[in-house]
mmCIF file of C-alpha atoms and ligand atoms in Angstrom:
data_model
loop_
_atom_site.group_PDB
_atom_site.id
_atom_site.type_symbol
_atom_site.label_atom_id
_atom_site.label_comp_id
_atom_site.label_asym_id
_atom_site.label_seq_id
_atom_site.Cartn_x
_atom_site.Cartn_y
_atom_site.Cartn_z
ATOM 1 C CA GLU N 1 26.032 -20.540 5.652
ATOM 2 C CA ARG N 2 22.239 -20.798 5.951
ATOM 3 C CA THR N 3 20.672 -23.206 8.444
ATOM 4 C CA GLY N 4 17.940 -25.675 7.376
ATOM 5 C CA SER N 5 15.154 -23.474 8.738
ATOM 6 C CA GLU N 6 16.620 -20.413 6.991
ATOM 7 C CA LEU N 7 16.681 -22.294 3.686
ATOM 8 C CA GLU N 8 13.046 -23.312 4.247
ATOM 9 C CA PHE N 9 12.155 -19.652 4.998
ATOM 10 C CA VAL N 10 13.818 -18.438 1.796
ATOM 11 C CA ARG N 11 11.925 -21.078 -0.224
ATOM 12 C CA GLU N 12 8.594 -20.013 1.311
ATOM 13 C CA LEU N 13 9.356 -16.340 0.718
ATOM 14 C CA GLY N 14 8.994 -16.717 -3.087
ATOM 15 C CA GLY N 15 5.241 -16.061 -3.304
ATOM 16 C CA LEU N 16 5.379 -13.113 -0.914
ATOM 17 C CA LEU N 17 8.230 -11.485 -2.864
ATOM 18 C CA LEU N 18 6.346 -11.994 -6.137
ATOM 19 C CA MET N 19 3.244 -10.209 -4.744
ATOM 20 C CA HIS N 20 5.488 -7.291 -3.728
ATOM 21 C CA LYS N 21 7.069 -7.257 -7.193
ATOM 22 C CA PHE N 22 3.567 -6.969 -8.687
ATOM 23 C CA ALA N 23 2.821 -4.037 -6.346
ATOM 24 C CA VAL N 24 6.008 -2.288 -7.481
ATOM 25 C CA ASP N 25 5.094 -2.964 -11.138
ATOM 26 C CA GLU N 26 1.596 -1.463 -10.670
ATOM 27 C CA LEU N 27 3.032 1.579 -8.931
ATOM 28 C CA LEU N 28 5.782 2.122 -11.525
ATOM 29 C CA THR N 29 3.224 2.013 -14.344
ATOM 30 C CA LYS N 30 1.094 4.677 -12.670
ATOM 31 C CA LEU N 31 4.094 6.903 -11.923
ATOM 32 C CA ARG N 32 5.397 6.638 -15.508
ATOM 33 C CA ILE N 33 1.981 7.527 -16.919
ATOM 34 C CA TRP N 34 1.708 10.630 -14.689
ATOM 35 C CA SER N 35 5.230 11.640 -15.615
ATOM 36 C CA GLU N 36 4.492 11.559 -19.354
ATOM 37 C CA GLU N 37 0.992 12.964 -18.949
ATOM 38 C CA PHE N 38 2.176 16.049 -17.031
ATOM 39 C CA ASP N 39 5.051 16.574 -19.418
ATOM 40 C CA TYR N 40 2.557 16.585 -22.312
ATOM 41 C CA ALA N 41 -0.293 18.515 -20.702
ATOM 42 C CA HIS N 42 1.587 21.019 -18.516
ATOM 43 C CA GLU N 43 5.059 21.068 -20.076
ATOM 44 C CA HIS N 44 6.401 20.074 -16.688
ATOM 45 C CA ASP N 45 7.426 16.539 -15.774
ATOM 46 C CA PRO N 46 7.179 16.235 -11.958
ATOM 47 C CA ILE N 47 9.432 13.167 -11.919
ATOM 48 C CA GLU N 48 13.169 13.307 -12.523
ATOM 49 C CA HIS N 49 13.779 9.602 -11.974
ATOM 50 C CA ILE N 50 12.416 6.548 -10.202
ATOM 51 C CA ALA N 51 14.237 3.711 -8.467
ATOM 52 C CA SER N 52 12.708 0.588 -6.986
ATOM 53 C CA ARG N 53 13.785 -2.512 -5.145
ATOM 54 C CA ILE N 54 12.415 -5.644 -3.562
ATOM 55 C CA LYS N 55 14.099 -6.416 -0.252
ATOM 56 C CA ARG N 56 16.471 -9.367 -0.516
ATOM 57 C CA PRO N 57 15.786 -12.486 1.629
ATOM 58 C CA GLU N 58 19.047 -11.840 3.514
ATOM 59 C CA SER N 59 17.968 -8.282 4.451
ATOM 60 C CA ILE N 60 14.491 -9.538 5.410
ATOM 61 C CA MET N 61 16.029 -12.075 7.796
ATOM 62 C CA GLN N 62 18.407 -9.474 9.231
ATOM 63 C CA LYS N 63 15.593 -6.974 9.803
ATOM 64 C CA LEU N 64 13.340 -9.568 11.497
ATOM 65 C CA ARG N 65 16.212 -10.532 13.809
ATOM 66 C CA ARG N 66 17.046 -6.882 14.524
ATOM 67 C CA LYS N 67 13.425 -6.289 15.545
ATOM 68 C CA GLY N 68 13.455 -9.418 17.737
ATOM 69 C CA LEU N 69 10.786 -11.094 15.567
ATOM 70 C CA PRO N 70 10.647 -14.751 14.535
ATOM 71 C CA VAL N 71 12.159 -15.469 11.115
ATOM 72 C CA THR N 72 8.937 -16.827 9.588
ATOM 73 C CA LEU N 73 6.811 -16.046 6.555
ATOM 74 C CA ALA N 74 3.896 -14.832 8.707
ATOM 75 C CA SER N 75 6.165 -12.535 10.638
ATOM 76 C CA ALA N 76 7.665 -11.029 7.443
ATOM 77 C CA ARG N 77 4.181 -10.557 5.973
ATOM 78 C CA ASP N 78 2.695 -9.005 9.115
ATOM 79 C CA HIS N 79 5.564 -6.834 10.349
ATOM 80 C CA LEU N 80 7.760 -5.702 7.465
ATOM 81 C CA THR N 81 6.362 -2.771 5.526
ATOM 82 C CA ASP N 82 9.356 -2.056 3.302
ATOM 83 C CA ILE N 83 9.648 -5.290 1.306
ATOM 84 C CA ALA N 84 8.500 -3.277 -1.720
ATOM 85 C CA GLY N 85 10.307 0.056 -1.967
ATOM 86 C CA VAL N 86 9.945 2.785 -4.569
ATOM 87 C CA ARG N 87 11.899 6.052 -4.567
ATOM 88 C CA VAL N 88 10.634 8.955 -6.643
ATOM 89 C CA VAL N 89 13.030 11.831 -7.249
ATOM 90 C CA CYS N 90 11.431 15.125 -8.279
ATOM 91 C CA PRO N 91 12.767 18.461 -9.557
ATOM 92 C CA PHE N 92 10.882 20.600 -7.012
ATOM 93 C CA VAL N 93 9.496 20.184 -3.484
ATOM 94 C CA SER N 94 6.017 21.036 -4.850
ATOM 95 C CA ASP N 95 6.304 18.004 -7.183
ATOM 96 C CA VAL N 96 6.851 15.742 -4.159
ATOM 97 C CA TYR N 97 3.491 16.787 -2.705
ATOM 98 C CA LEU N 98 1.841 16.660 -6.149
ATOM 99 C CA ILE N 99 2.820 12.982 -6.498
ATOM 100 C CA ARG N 100 1.586 12.331 -2.943
ATOM 101 C CA ASP N 101 -1.796 13.828 -3.910
ATOM 102 C CA LEU N 102 -1.949 11.817 -7.158
ATOM 103 C CA ILE N 103 -1.306 8.609 -5.195
ATOM 104 C CA ARG N 104 -4.085 9.490 -2.761
ATOM 105 C CA ARG N 105 -6.532 10.340 -5.549
ATOM 106 C CA ASN N 106 -5.867 7.218 -7.583
ATOM 107 C CA GLY N 107 -7.009 4.275 -5.526
ATOM 108 C CA MET N 108 -4.002 3.853 -3.283
ATOM 109 C CA GLU N 109 -4.648 4.335 0.410
ATOM 110 C CA ILE N 110 -1.903 6.094 2.369
ATOM 111 C CA VAL N 111 -1.670 4.306 5.705
ATOM 112 C CA GLN N 112 1.298 6.203 7.154
ATOM 113 C CA THR N 113 3.090 9.457 6.381
ATOM 114 C CA LYS N 114 6.486 10.477 7.728
ATOM 115 C CA ASP N 115 7.225 13.980 6.532
ATOM 116 C CA TYR N 116 10.962 14.442 7.028
ATOM 117 C CA ILE N 117 10.748 17.507 4.745
ATOM 118 C CA ALA N 118 8.544 19.372 7.213
ATOM 119 C CA GLU N 119 10.576 17.878 10.081
ATOM 120 C CA PRO N 120 14.047 16.736 8.966
ATOM 121 C CA LYS N 121 15.855 14.011 10.955
ATOM 122 C CA PRO N 122 18.497 15.335 13.411
ATOM 123 C CA ASN N 123 21.279 14.469 10.921
ATOM 124 C CA GLY N 124 19.553 16.614 8.265
ATOM 125 C CA TYR N 125 17.848 13.801 6.260
ATOM 126 C CA ARG N 126 14.871 15.112 4.273
ATOM 127 C CA SER N 127 12.296 13.081 2.296
ATOM 128 C CA LEU N 128 8.591 12.299 2.375
ATOM 129 C CA HIS N 129 7.959 8.657 3.331
ATOM 130 C CA LEU N 130 4.582 7.074 2.632
ATOM 131 C CA LEU N 131 3.295 3.611 3.388
ATOM 132 C CA ILE N 132 0.667 2.814 0.821
ATOM 133 C CA ARG N 133 -1.655 -0.065 -0.011
ATOM 134 C CA VAL N 134 -1.363 -0.940 -3.684
ATOM 135 C CA PRO N 135 -4.217 -2.942 -5.236
ATOM 136 C CA VAL N 136 -2.691 -5.805 -7.253
ATOM 137 C CA HIS N 137 -5.073 -7.167 -9.880
ATOM 138 C CA LEU N 138 -4.531 -10.938 -10.024
ATOM 139 C CA SER N 139 -6.513 -13.165 -12.402
ATOM 140 C CA ASP N 140 -9.155 -14.052 -9.803
ATOM 141 C CA ARG N 141 -8.891 -11.416 -7.084
ATOM 142 C CA VAL N 142 -7.477 -8.085 -6.026
ATOM 143 C CA GLU N 143 -4.896 -8.118 -3.231
ATOM 144 C CA LYS N 144 -3.751 -5.028 -1.382
ATOM 145 C CA VAL N 145 -0.008 -5.020 -0.863
ATOM 146 C CA THR N 146 1.885 -2.569 1.348
ATOM 147 C CA ALA N 147 4.731 -0.626 -0.247
ATOM 148 C CA GLU N 148 7.058 2.077 1.053
ATOM 149 C CA ILE N 149 7.472 5.066 -1.178
ATOM 150 C CA GLN N 150 10.139 7.690 -0.595
ATOM 151 C CA LEU N 151 9.667 11.005 -2.361
ATOM 152 C CA ARG N 152 12.431 13.594 -2.473
ATOM 153 C CA THR N 153 13.999 16.286 -4.623
ATOM 154 C CA ILE N 154 17.227 15.866 -6.590
ATOM 155 C CA ALA N 155 19.057 17.898 -3.919
ATOM 156 C CA MET N 156 17.667 15.716 -1.094
ATOM 157 C CA ASP N 157 18.582 12.598 -3.068
ATOM 158 C CA PHE N 158 22.132 13.837 -3.624
ATOM 159 C CA TRP N 159 22.585 14.403 0.115
ATOM 160 C CA ALA N 160 21.040 11.017 1.084
ATOM 161 C CA ALA N 161 23.015 9.044 -1.504
ATOM 162 C CA VAL N 162 26.351 10.559 -0.540
ATOM 163 C CA GLU N 163 25.590 10.401 3.192
ATOM 164 C CA ARG N 164 24.928 6.646 2.779
ATOM 165 C CA LYS N 165 28.292 6.298 0.992
ATOM 166 C CA ILE N 166 30.199 8.059 3.766
ATOM 167 C CA PHE N 167 28.345 6.639 6.781
ATOM 168 C CA ASP N 168 27.002 3.275 5.649
ATOM 169 C CA LYS N 169 24.403 1.690 7.939
ATOM 170 C CA SER N 170 26.866 -0.813 9.414
ATOM 171 C CA GLY N 171 29.070 2.005 10.678
ATOM 172 C CA GLY N 172 26.422 3.233 13.139
ATOM 173 C CA ALA N 173 25.820 6.894 13.903
ATOM 174 C CA PRO N 174 28.425 9.355 12.584
ATOM 175 C CA ARG N 175 30.830 10.730 15.175
ATOM 176 C CA PRO N 176 29.637 13.994 16.759
ATOM 177 C CA GLU N 177 32.425 16.018 15.088
ATOM 178 C CA PHE N 178 30.894 15.173 11.679
ATOM 179 C CA SER N 179 27.270 15.923 12.542
ATOM 180 C CA GLY N 180 27.551 19.704 12.264
ATOM 181 C CA GLU N 181 29.062 19.496 8.800
ATOM 182 C CA LEU N 182 26.526 16.873 7.703
ATOM 183 C CA LYS N 183 23.639 19.056 8.878
ATOM 184 C CA ALA N 184 25.182 22.109 7.181
ATOM 185 C CA ALA N 185 25.351 20.142 3.906
ATOM 186 C CA ALA N 186 21.649 19.235 4.318
ATOM 187 C CA ASP N 187 20.818 22.906 4.920
ATOM 188 C CA ALA N 188 22.742 23.816 1.750
ATOM 189 C CA ALA N 189 20.666 21.248 -0.181
ATOM 190 C CA ALA N 190 17.455 22.786 1.241
ATOM 191 C CA ASP N 191 18.721 26.237 0.240
ATOM 192 C CA LEU N 192 19.346 24.944 -3.284
ATOM 193 C CA ASP N 193 15.745 23.681 -3.442
ATOM 194 C CA ALA N 194 14.470 27.104 -2.383
ATOM 195 C CA ARG N 195 16.644 28.873 -5.010
ATOM 196 C CA MET N 196 15.539 26.541 -7.805
ATOM 197 C CA LYS N 197 11.912 27.106 -6.785
ATOM 198 C CA GLY N 198 12.563 30.857 -7.040
ATOM 199 C CA LEU N 199 14.065 30.473 -10.516
ATOM 200 C CA HIS N 200 11.143 28.315 -11.635
ATOM 201 C CA GLU N 201 8.671 30.960 -10.452
ATOM 202 C CA LEU N 202 10.660 33.761 -12.115
ATOM 203 C CA LYS N 203 10.613 31.883 -15.388
ATOM 204 C CA ALA N 204 6.835 31.358 -15.167
ATOM 205 C CA LEU N 205 6.410 35.072 -14.460
ATOM 206 C CA ALA N 206 8.677 36.081 -17.351
ATOM 207 C CA ARG N 207 6.610 33.921 -19.682
ATOM 208 C CA GLU N 208 3.466 35.812 -18.721
ATOM 209 C CA VAL N 209 5.126 39.215 -19.134
ATOM 210 C CA VAL N 210 7.192 38.669 -22.282
ATOM 211 C CA PRO N 211 4.484 38.478 -25.016
ATOM 212 C CA ASP N 212 2.999 41.977 -24.734
ATOM 213 C CA GLY N 213 5.431 43.407 -22.184
ATOM 214 C CA ILE N 214 8.977 43.287 -23.525
ATOM 215 C CA GLU N 215 7.966 42.907 -27.166
ATOM 216 C CA GLY N 216 5.551 45.830 -26.812
ATOM 217 C CA LEU N 217 8.413 48.108 -25.713
ATOM 218 C CA GLY N 218 9.641 48.003 -29.279
ATOM 219 C CA GLY N 219 12.962 49.013 -30.785
ATOM 220 C CA GLU N 220 14.799 52.052 -29.680
HETATM 221 P P1 0O2 Q 301 17.297 0.744 2.640
HETATM 222 O O1 0O2 Q 301 18.398 -0.144 2.226
HETATM 223 O O2 0O2 Q 301 17.332 2.088 1.968
HETATM 224 O O3 0O2 Q 301 15.955 0.105 2.610
HETATM 225 P P2 0O2 Q 301 12.471 1.045 9.778
HETATM 226 O O4 0O2 Q 301 13.898 0.546 9.732
HETATM 227 O O5 0O2 Q 301 11.915 1.295 8.404
HETATM 228 O O6 0O2 Q 301 11.571 0.188 10.605
HETATM 229 P P3 0O2 Q 301 12.462 3.864 10.484
HETATM 230 O O7 0O2 Q 301 13.770 4.479 10.884
HETATM 231 O O8 0O2 Q 301 11.267 4.303 11.237
HETATM 232 O O9 0O2 Q 301 12.587 2.314 10.636
HETATM 233 O O10 0O2 Q 301 12.183 4.105 8.958
HETATM 234 P P4 0O2 Q 301 12.229 5.465 8.183
HETATM 235 O O11 0O2 Q 301 12.586 6.603 9.040
HETATM 236 O O12 0O2 Q 301 10.938 5.537 7.451
HETATM 237 O O13 0O2 Q 301 13.458 5.242 7.194
HETATM 238 C C1 0O2 Q 301 13.611 4.104 6.441
HETATM 239 C C2 0O2 Q 301 14.408 4.373 5.170
HETATM 240 O O14 0O2 Q 301 14.568 5.768 4.903
HETATM 241 C C3 0O2 Q 301 15.819 3.844 5.202
HETATM 242 O O15 0O2 Q 301 15.790 2.509 4.828
HETATM 243 C C4 0O2 Q 301 16.544 4.712 4.193
HETATM 244 O O16 0O2 Q 301 16.278 4.286 2.866
HETATM 245 C C5 0O2 Q 301 15.878 6.056 4.413
HETATM 246 N N1 0O2 Q 301 16.581 6.843 5.443
HETATM 247 C C6 0O2 Q 301 16.117 7.129 6.677
HETATM 248 N N2 0O2 Q 301 16.992 7.885 7.356
HETATM 249 C C7 0O2 Q 301 18.051 8.083 6.532
HETATM 250 C C8 0O2 Q 301 19.297 8.795 6.675
HETATM 251 O O17 0O2 Q 301 19.619 9.386 7.702
HETATM 252 N N3 0O2 Q 301 20.141 8.777 5.600
HETATM 253 C C9 0O2 Q 301 19.829 8.141 4.439
HETATM 254 N N4 0O2 Q 301 20.722 8.194 3.459
HETATM 255 N N5 0O2 Q 301 18.673 7.435 4.302
HETATM 256 C C10 0O2 Q 301 17.803 7.416 5.316
HETATM 257 P P5 0O2 Q 301 16.830 1.468 5.372
HETATM 258 O O18 0O2 Q 301 16.089 0.288 5.878
HETATM 259 O O19 0O2 Q 301 17.800 2.109 6.315
HETATM 260 O O20 0O2 Q 301 17.643 1.026 4.137
#
């Protein structure tokens, strides 16, 4: 049951959530264009799939309380950076950094980077987290809205999605006897990324060699 002040907070939140929805819309449009453009121009689509979400009022209230902050509009606006969240899942690790570079080069300032690929979390979690400022073009002004973007490979996404299913946030940290196995699974996912990268490179190499190499050998 929500209290009167909570109901008032949720009512006020409308405009703020709409601005974050616009930021997500702008970002999704850019990402979809790059995906199609690279597929067309380079025969390689760097994006496997995209997911996005706007944080629900209930989760916003919970997070403010967890951080010991007042449950007010100003406090949500000034302190929460993940109201708008976009997750980009890529075939290869190199695609993750390609998308990061495209974001940087296309009018969106990166204000924070957490590279859990270079330095995985102790449980094995890997992903590249960026906080970016997305310009939202309203009818009479441009507003910069902060969004959190998580970039990861399919293998990293598989691990993170299943890990969340097994150890949901409410359950706290996994018991120590599970951590070794969890980390080993993350290492296996990283190994898979390395192997797929190898295959991708082999295929590119074969393409270069095949035309006058193999064909030139002729029939015996
Ligand atoms: P949801 O529902 O996905 O949004 P913060 O809580 O953001 O202030 P922190 O820990 O500095 O604090 O943020 P960080 O490290 O950037 O991670 C935030 C998000 O990354 C999480 O959001 C998850 O989506 C994802 N994440 C981080 N660590 C893990 C992990 O160990 N396993 C999985 N599966 N995901 C992880 P939320 O808010 O937890 O949830």
